Coordinates of C-alpha atoms and ligand atoms in Angstrom, one line a residue:
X121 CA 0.0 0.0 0.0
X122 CA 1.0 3.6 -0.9
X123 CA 1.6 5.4 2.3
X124 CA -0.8 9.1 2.6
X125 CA 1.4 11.6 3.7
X126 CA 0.2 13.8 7.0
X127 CA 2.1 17.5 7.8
X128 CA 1.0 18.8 11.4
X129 CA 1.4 22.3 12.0
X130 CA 1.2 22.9 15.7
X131 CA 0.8 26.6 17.3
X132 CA 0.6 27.1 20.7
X133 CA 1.0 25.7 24.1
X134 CA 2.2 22.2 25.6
X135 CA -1.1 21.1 25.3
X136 CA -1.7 21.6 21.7
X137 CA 2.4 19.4 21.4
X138 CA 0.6 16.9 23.0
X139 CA -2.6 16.8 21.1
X140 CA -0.8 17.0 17.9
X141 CA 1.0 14.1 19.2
X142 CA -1.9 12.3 19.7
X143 CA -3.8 13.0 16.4
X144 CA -0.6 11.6 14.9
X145 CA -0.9 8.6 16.3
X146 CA -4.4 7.9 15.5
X147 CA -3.8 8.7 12.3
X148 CA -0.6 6.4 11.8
X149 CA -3.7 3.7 12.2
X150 CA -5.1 4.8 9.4
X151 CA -2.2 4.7 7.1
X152 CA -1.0 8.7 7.2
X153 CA 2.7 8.5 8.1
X154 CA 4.2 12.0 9.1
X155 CA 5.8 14.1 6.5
X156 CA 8.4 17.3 7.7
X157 CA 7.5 18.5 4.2
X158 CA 4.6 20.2 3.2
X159 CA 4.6 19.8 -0.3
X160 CA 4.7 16.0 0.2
X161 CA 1.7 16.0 2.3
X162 CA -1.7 14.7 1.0
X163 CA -3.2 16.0 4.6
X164 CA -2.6 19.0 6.2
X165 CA -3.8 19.5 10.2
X166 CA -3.3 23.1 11.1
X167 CA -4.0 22.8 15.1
X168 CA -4.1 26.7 16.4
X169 CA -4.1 28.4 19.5
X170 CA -7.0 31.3 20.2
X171 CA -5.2 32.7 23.5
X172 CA -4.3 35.8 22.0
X173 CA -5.1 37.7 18.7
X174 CA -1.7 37.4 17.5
X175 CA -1.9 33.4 17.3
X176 CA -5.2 33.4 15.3
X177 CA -3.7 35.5 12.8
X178 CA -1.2 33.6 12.3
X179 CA -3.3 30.4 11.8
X180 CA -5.5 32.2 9.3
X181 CA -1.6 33.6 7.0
X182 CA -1.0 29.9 7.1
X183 CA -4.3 28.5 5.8
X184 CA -4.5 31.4 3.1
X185 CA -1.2 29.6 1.7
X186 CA -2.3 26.2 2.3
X187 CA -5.4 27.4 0.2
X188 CA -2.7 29.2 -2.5
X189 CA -1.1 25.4 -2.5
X190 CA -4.0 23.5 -3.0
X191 CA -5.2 25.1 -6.4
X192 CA -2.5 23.1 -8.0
X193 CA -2.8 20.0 -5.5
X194 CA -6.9 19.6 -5.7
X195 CA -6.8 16.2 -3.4
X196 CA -4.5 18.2 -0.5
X197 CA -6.9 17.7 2.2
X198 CA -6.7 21.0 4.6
X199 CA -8.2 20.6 8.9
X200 CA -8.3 23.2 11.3
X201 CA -8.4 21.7 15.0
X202 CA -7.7 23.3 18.6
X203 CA -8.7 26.0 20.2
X204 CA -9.8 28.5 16.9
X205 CA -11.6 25.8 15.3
X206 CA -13.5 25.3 18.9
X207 CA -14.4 29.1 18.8
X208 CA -15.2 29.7 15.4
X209 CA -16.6 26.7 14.3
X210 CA -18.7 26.9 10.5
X211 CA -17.1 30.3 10.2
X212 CA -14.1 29.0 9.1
X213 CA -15.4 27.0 6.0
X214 CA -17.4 30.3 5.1
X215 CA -14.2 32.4 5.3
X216 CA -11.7 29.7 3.8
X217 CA -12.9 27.6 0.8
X218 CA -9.8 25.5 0.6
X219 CA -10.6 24.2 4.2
X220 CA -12.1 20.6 4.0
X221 CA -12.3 20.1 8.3
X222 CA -13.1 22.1 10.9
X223 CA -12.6 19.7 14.7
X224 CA -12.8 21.2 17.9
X225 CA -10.4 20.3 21.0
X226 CA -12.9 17.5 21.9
X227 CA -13.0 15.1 18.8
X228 CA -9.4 13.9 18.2
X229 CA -10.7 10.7 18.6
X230 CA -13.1 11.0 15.8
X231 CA -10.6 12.7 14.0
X232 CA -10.1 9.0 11.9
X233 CA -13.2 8.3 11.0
X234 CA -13.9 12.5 10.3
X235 CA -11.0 12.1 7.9
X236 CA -11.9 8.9 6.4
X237 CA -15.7 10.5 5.5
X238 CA -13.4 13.4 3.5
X239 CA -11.4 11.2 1.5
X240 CA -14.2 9.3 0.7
X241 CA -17.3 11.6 0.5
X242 CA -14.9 14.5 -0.7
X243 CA -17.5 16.5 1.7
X244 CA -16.7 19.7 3.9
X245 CA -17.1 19.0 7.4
X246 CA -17.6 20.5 10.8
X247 CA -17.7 18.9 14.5
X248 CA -17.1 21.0 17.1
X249 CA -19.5 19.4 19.5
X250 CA -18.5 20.1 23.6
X251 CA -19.4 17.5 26.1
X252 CA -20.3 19.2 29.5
X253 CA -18.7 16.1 31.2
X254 CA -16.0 15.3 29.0
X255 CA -14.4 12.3 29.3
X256 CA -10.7 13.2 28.2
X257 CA -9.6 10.2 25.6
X258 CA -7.5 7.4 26.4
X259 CA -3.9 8.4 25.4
X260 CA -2.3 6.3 22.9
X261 CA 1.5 5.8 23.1
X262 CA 3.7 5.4 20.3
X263 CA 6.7 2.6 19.4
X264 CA 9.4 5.1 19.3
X265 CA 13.4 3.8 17.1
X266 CA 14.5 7.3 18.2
X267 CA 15.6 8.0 22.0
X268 CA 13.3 10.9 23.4
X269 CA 14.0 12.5 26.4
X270 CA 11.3 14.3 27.9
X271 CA 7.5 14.0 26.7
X272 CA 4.5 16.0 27.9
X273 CA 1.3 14.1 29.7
X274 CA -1.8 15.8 29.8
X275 CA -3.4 15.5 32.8
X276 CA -6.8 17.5 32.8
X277 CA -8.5 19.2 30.6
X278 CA -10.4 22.3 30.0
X279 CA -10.6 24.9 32.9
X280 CA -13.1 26.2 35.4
X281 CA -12.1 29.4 36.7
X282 CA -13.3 31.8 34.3
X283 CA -10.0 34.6 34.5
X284 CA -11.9 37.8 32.4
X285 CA -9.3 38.0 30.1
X286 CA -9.3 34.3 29.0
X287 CA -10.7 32.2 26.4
X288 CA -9.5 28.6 27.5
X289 CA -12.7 27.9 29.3
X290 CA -14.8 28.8 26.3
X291 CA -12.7 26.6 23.6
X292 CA -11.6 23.9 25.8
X293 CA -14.8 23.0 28.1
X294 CA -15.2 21.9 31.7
X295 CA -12.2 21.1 33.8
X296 CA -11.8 17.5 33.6
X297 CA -9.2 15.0 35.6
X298 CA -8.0 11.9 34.0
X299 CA -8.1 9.0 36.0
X300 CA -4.5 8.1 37.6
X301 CA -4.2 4.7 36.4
X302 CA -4.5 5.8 33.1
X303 CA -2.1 8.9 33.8
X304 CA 0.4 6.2 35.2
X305 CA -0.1 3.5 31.9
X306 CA 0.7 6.2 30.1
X307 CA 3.8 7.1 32.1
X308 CA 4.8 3.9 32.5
X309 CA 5.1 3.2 28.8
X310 CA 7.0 6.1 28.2
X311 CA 9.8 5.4 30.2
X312 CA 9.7 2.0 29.2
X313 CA 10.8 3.4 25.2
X314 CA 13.1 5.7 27.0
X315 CA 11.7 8.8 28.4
X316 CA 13.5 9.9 31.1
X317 CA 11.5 13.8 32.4
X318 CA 8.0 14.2 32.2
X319 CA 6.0 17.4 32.3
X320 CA 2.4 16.8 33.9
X321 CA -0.1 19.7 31.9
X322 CA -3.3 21.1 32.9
X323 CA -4.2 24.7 32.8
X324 CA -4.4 24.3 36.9
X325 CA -2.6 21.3 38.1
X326 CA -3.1 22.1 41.6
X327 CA -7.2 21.3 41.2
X328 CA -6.5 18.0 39.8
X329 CA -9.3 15.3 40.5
X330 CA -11.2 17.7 42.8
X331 CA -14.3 18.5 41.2
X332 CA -14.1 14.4 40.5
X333 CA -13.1 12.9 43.9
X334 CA -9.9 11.0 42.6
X335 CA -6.6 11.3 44.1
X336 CA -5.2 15.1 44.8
X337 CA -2.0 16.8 43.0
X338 CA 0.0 15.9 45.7
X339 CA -1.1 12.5 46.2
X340 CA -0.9 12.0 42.6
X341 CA 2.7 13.4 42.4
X342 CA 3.7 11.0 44.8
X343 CA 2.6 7.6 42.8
X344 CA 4.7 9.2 39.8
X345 CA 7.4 9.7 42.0
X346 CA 7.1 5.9 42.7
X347 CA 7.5 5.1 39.2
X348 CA 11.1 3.5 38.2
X349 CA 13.0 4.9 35.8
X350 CA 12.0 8.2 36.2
X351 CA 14.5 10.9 36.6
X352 CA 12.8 14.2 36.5
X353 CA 9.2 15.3 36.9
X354 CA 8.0 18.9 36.0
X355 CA 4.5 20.1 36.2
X356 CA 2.9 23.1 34.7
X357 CA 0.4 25.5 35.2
X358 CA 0.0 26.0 38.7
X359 CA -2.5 28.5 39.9
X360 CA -1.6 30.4 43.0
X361 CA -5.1 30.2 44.7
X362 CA -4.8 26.9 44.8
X363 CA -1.0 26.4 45.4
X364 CA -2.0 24.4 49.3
X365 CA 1.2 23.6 52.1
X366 CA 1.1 19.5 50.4
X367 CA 2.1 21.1 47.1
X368 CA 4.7 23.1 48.4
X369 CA 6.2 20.3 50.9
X370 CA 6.3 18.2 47.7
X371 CA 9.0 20.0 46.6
X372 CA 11.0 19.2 49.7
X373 CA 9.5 15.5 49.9
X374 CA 9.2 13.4 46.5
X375 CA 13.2 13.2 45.4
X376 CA 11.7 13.4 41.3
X377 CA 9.8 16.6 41.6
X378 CA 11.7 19.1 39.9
X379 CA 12.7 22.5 42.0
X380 CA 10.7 24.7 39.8
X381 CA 7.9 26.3 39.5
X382 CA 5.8 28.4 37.0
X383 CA 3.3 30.5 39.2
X384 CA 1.5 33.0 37.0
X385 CA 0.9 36.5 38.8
X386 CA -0.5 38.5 36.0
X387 CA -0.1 41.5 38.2
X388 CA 0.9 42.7 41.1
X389 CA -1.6 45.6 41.8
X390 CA -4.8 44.2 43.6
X391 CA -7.4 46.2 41.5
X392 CA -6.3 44.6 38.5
X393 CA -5.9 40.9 39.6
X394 CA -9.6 41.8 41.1
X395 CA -10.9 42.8 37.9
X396 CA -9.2 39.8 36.0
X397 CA -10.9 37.6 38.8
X398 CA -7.9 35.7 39.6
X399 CA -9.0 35.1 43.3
X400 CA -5.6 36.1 44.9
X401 CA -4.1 39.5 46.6
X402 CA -0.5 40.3 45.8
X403 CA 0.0 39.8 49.7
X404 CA -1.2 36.2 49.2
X405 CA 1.2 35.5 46.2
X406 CA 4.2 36.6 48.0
X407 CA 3.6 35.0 51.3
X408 CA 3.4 31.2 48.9
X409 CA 6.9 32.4 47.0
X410 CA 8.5 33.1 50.6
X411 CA 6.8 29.4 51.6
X412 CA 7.7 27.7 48.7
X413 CA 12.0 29.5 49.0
X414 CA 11.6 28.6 53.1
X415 CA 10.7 24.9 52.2
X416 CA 13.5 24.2 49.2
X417 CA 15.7 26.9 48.8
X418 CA 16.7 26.1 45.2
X419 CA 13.8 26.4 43.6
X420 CA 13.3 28.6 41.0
X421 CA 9.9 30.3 39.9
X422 CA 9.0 31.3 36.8
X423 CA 5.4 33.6 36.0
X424 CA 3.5 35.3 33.2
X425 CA 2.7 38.8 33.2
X426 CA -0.1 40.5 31.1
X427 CA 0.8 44.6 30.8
X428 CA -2.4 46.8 29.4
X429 CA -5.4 44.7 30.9
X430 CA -8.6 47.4 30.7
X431 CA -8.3 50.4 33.1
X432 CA -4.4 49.2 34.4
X433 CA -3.2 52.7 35.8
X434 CA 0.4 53.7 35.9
X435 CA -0.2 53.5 40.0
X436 CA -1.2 49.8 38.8
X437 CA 1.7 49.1 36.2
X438 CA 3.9 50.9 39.0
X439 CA 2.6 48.3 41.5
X440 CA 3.7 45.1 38.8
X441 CA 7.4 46.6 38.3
X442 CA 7.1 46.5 42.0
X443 CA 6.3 43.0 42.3
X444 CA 8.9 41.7 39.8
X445 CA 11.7 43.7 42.1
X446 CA 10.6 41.8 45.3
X447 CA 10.2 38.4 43.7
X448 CA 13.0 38.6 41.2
X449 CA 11.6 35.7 38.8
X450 CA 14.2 33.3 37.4
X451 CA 12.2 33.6 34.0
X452 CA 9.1 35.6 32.6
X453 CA 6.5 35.4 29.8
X454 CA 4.8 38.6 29.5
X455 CA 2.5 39.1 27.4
X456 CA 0.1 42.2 25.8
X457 CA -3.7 42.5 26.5
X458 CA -5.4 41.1 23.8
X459 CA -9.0 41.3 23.7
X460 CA -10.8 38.0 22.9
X461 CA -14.2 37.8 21.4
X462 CA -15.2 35.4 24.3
X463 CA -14.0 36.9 27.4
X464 CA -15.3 38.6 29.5
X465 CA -13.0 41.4 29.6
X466 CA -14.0 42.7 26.1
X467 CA -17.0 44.2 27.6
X468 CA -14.4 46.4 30.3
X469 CA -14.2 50.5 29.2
X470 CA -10.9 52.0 29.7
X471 CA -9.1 50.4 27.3
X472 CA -5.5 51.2 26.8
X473 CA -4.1 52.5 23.6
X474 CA -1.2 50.0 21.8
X475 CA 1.6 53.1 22.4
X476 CA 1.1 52.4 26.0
X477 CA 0.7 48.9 26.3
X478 CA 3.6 48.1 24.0
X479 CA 6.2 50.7 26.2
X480 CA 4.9 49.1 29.0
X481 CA 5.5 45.3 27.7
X482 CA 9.2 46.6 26.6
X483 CA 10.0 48.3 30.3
X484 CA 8.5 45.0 32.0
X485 CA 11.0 42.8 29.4
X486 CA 14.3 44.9 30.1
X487 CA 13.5 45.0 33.9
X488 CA 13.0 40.8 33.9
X489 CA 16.3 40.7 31.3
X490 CA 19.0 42.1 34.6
X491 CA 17.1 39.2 36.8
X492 CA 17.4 36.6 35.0
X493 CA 21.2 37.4 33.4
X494 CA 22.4 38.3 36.9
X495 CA 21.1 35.0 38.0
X496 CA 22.9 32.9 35.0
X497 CA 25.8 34.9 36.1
X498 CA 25.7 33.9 39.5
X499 CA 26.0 30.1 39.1
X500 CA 29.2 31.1 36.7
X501 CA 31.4 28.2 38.3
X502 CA 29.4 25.9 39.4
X503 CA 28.4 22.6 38.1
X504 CA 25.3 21.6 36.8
X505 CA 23.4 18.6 36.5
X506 CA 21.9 18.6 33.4
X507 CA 19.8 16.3 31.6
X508 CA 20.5 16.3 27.7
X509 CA 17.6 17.0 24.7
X510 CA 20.3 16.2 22.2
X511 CA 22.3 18.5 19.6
X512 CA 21.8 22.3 20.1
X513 CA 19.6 24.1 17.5
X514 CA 22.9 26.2 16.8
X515 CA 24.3 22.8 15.7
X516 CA 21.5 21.4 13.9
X517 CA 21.4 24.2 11.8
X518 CA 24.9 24.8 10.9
X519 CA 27.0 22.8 8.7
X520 CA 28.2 19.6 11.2
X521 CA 32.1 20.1 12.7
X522 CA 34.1 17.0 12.2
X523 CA 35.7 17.8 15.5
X524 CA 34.1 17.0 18.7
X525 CA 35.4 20.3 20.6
X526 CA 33.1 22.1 18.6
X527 CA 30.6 20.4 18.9
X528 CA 27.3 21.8 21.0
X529 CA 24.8 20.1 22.9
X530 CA 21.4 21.9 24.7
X531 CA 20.3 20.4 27.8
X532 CA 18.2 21.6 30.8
X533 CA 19.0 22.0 34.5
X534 CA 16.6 20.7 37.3
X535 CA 15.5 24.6 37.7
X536 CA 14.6 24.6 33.9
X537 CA 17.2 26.6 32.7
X538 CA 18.7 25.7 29.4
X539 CA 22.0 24.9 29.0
X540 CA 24.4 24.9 26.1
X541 CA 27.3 23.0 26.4
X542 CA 30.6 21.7 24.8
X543 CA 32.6 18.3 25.1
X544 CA 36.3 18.2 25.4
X545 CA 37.1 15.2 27.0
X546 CA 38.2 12.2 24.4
X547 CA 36.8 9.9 26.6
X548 CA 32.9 10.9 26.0
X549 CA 33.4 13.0 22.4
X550 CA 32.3 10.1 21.2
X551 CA 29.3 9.0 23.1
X552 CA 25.7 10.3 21.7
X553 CA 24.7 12.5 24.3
X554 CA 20.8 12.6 24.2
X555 CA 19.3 11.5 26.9
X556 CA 22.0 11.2 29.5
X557 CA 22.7 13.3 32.7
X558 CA 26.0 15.1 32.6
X559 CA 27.5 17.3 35.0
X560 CA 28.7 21.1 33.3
X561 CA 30.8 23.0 34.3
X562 CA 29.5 26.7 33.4
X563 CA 31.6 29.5 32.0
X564 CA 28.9 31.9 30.7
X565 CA 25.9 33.1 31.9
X566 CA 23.4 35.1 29.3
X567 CA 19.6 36.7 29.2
X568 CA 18.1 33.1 28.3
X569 CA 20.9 30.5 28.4
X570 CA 24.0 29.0 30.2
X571 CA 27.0 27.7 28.3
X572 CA 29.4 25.1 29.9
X573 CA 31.6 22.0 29.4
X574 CA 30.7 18.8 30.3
X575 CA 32.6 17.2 33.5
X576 CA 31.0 14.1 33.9
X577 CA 28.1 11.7 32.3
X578 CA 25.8 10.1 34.3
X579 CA 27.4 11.5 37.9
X580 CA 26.7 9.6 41.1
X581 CA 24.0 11.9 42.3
X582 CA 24.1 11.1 46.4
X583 CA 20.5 9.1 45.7
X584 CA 18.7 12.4 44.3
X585 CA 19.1 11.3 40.8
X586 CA 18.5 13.8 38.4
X587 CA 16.3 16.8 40.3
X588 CA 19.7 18.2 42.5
X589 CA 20.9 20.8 40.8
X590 CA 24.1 20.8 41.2
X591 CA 26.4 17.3 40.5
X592 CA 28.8 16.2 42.4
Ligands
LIG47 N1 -3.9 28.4 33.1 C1 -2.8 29.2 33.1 C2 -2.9 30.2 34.3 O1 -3.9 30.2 35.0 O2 -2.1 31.1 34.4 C3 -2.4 29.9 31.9 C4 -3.1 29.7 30.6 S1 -2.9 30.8 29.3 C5 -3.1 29.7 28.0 C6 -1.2 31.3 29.3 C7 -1.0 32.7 29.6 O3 -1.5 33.5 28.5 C8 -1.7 33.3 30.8 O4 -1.0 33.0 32.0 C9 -1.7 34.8 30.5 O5 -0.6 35.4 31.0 C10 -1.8 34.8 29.0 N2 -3.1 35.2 28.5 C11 -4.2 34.6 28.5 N3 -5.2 35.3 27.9 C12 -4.6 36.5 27.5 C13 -5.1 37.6 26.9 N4 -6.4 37.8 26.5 N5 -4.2 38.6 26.5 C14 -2.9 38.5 26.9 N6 -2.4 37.4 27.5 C15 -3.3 36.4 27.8
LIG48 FE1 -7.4 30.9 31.6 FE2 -7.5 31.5 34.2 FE3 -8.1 29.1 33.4 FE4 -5.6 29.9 33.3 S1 -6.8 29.6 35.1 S2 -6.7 28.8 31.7 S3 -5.8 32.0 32.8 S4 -9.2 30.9 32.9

């Protein structure tokens, strides 16, 4: 049999990876092998992201040349799926001719059978049907020849909190907690192809199984922590309202967790976090980042920010800069205002003109930049353990060095900070590094990186395995 060629196109957060993962593996059942080129593809799933304006645009300059492409490929079938597919639904067949399938963020297991009605039918379809009590699928786990180091597990779905500014509730449905055995089947396979890190996902980890009466985060943490073969496990998002003492002795407690955190503050001025409903003071948020520095003092904790939500003063903004001095972040997405069509917040007066917003975005980026360098510069000497995602981008991209000194491999520390790194010892130059815990030493520290040498591979790490930060 001819093999049908599939090109994914992912935008987005972890959780659309992951999805895109799984639609790729349900479709490898039906004959679609994966393709890195578009112009060989006979399918094209375009799976987009609806969290701000900027990465629905983007979706829709793709799809107008995917449409371009397919007037001289008329069997090129072209899907929309995630989270602008969810929102707009029929809309997007009206607006773009060329597109054959619109799915929402709750029928990847239909997506087969959706696919195989196209090909067939040579119809235009459209399900974007939301279950108020989802049940999230049954993840499906691929045969892997290549050695992967770290892979994503969803967790939970959807989100009930209802932040004004965001659309996730809207697109992705009810919060929903997969069951743990199922979480753990899952986890178990992986590491049994080689996986070595996980990253647990949900848009708020810390109300796992709640609303469902399974296990809690903690408690769930802990059976992961129990699995062999695991070196590292990360989690992400955590909501600070719900951040409890287990979570935060966890960090102290399970040997596999990970010291760091990504704690989204959004702002540091009360008003605003009122208005965005995010059901925390500033005062709260700072007493858990002193807990969680009193109970493992190498943890590091990153946030998001959003500069320009409706009516944000400069007494406000003033009140964020603020915030960001007293916490000194290890790392920081901020991001714009965007209005979405489903949130709330549209509806809020005072907007703020783009001039303002964007100086504001630019003095919040240059005040993070001196943290986060000054910290990279700080462990300057020091030896890191770092677990390796294989040949740096750098490398990848340039022309390959014959000689192994020149060669540069990317890794990450247990804190989540990337490190680049060089070999110069004959003994491992050879070795294929993916994968493997090494020890760097580090010479440089910039604004998003570390650069080292390797020391050691696979250090004896005093029974902590791979979540100390520093080898021995
Ligand atoms: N669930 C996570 C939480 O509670 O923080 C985050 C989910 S959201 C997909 C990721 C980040 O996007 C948010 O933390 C927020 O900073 C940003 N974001 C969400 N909606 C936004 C909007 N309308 N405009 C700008 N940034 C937004
Ligand atoms: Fe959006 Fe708030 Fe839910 Fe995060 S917690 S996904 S920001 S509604």
């Amino acid at each position: 049999m001819n093999s049908k060629y599939i090109y994914l196109h992912t935008i987005g957060c972890q959780m659309n990876v992951y999805d895109s993962e799984q639609i790729a593996i349900r479709l490898a059942a039906s004959g679609y092998e994966q393709t890195a080129s578009m112009t060989q593809a006979d399918l094209i799933i375009v799976n987009t992201c609806t969290v701000r304006a900027k990465a629905e645009q983007k979706a829709f300059s793709l799809l107008g040349r995917l449409a371009r492409m397919k007037r001289d490929k008329k069997r090129l079938i072209i899907a929309v799926g995630g989270c602008v597919a969810q929102q707009e639904g029929e809309k997007i067949l009206d607006r773009m001719s060329a597109v054959d399938l619109v799915f929402g963020t709750q029928a990847i297991d239909r997506l087969p059978h959706l696919i195989q009605q196209v090909e067939t039918r040579r119809c235009r379809i459209v399900d974007v049907e939301m279950n108020e009590n989802p049940q999230i699928p049954e993840s499906h786990v691929e045969s892997r020849d290549e050695r992967e180091t770290s892979k994503f597990v969803t967790i939970m779905r959807g989100c009930d909190n209802h932040c004004t500014y965001c659309v996730v509730p809207f697109v992705r449905g009810r919060e929903t907690s997969r069951r743990p055995e199922s979480i753990l089947r899952e986890i178990h396979s992986l590491v049994k192809s080689g996986v070595r890190e996980i990253t647990l996902l949900g848009q708020n980890v810390n109300s796992y199984g709640k609303n469902q009466n399974l296990c809690t985060f903690p408690e769930l943490l802990t059976m992961i922590n129990g699995v062999e073969g695991i070196l590292r496990i990360r989690f992400t998002t955590s909501h600070p309202k719900d951040l409890g003492s287990d979570l935060i002795a966890a960090f102290r407690n399970l040997d596999n967790v990970c010291p760091h955190i990504h704690l989204p503050v959004q702002s540091g001025s009360n008003r605003v976090l009122k208005r965005m409903n995010r059901q925390y003071t500033r005062e709260q948020y700072l007493d858990k980042v002193m807990k969680l520095r009193d109970t493992c003092p190498q943890i590091a904790i990153t946030s998001d920010i959003i500069v320009g939500f409706p009516g944000e003063s400069q007494a406000d903004f003033d009140q964020t800069l603020q915030l960001l001095k007293t916490v000194e972040f290890d790392g920081l997405f901020a991001f714009q205002y965007s209005d979405r069509p489903q949130a709330p917040s549209v509806k809020l007066p005072d907007k703020l003109p783009e001039t303002i917003i964007r100086k504001r975005l630019q003095i919040v980026l240059e005040l993070q930049e001196k943290f986060t360098k000054c910290k990279n510069e700080a462990l300057v000497g020091s030896t890191l353990l770092v677990l390796t995602d294989g040949l740096s981008k750098k490398q990848v991209s340039d022309q390959p060095v014959e000689n192994g000194q020149d060669v540069q491999w990317t890794g990450r520390t247990a804190t989540n900070k990337i490190v680049n790194f060089y070999v110069d010892n004959p003994a491992i130059d050879s070795q294929n590094l993916t994968g493997k815990m090494v020890g760097v030493r580090i010479e440089k520290g910039f604004s998003h990186s570390l650069l080292g040498r390797v020391i050691n591979v696979e250090p004896s790490t005093g029974g902590l395995k791979g979540v100390k930060n520093y080898a021995a």
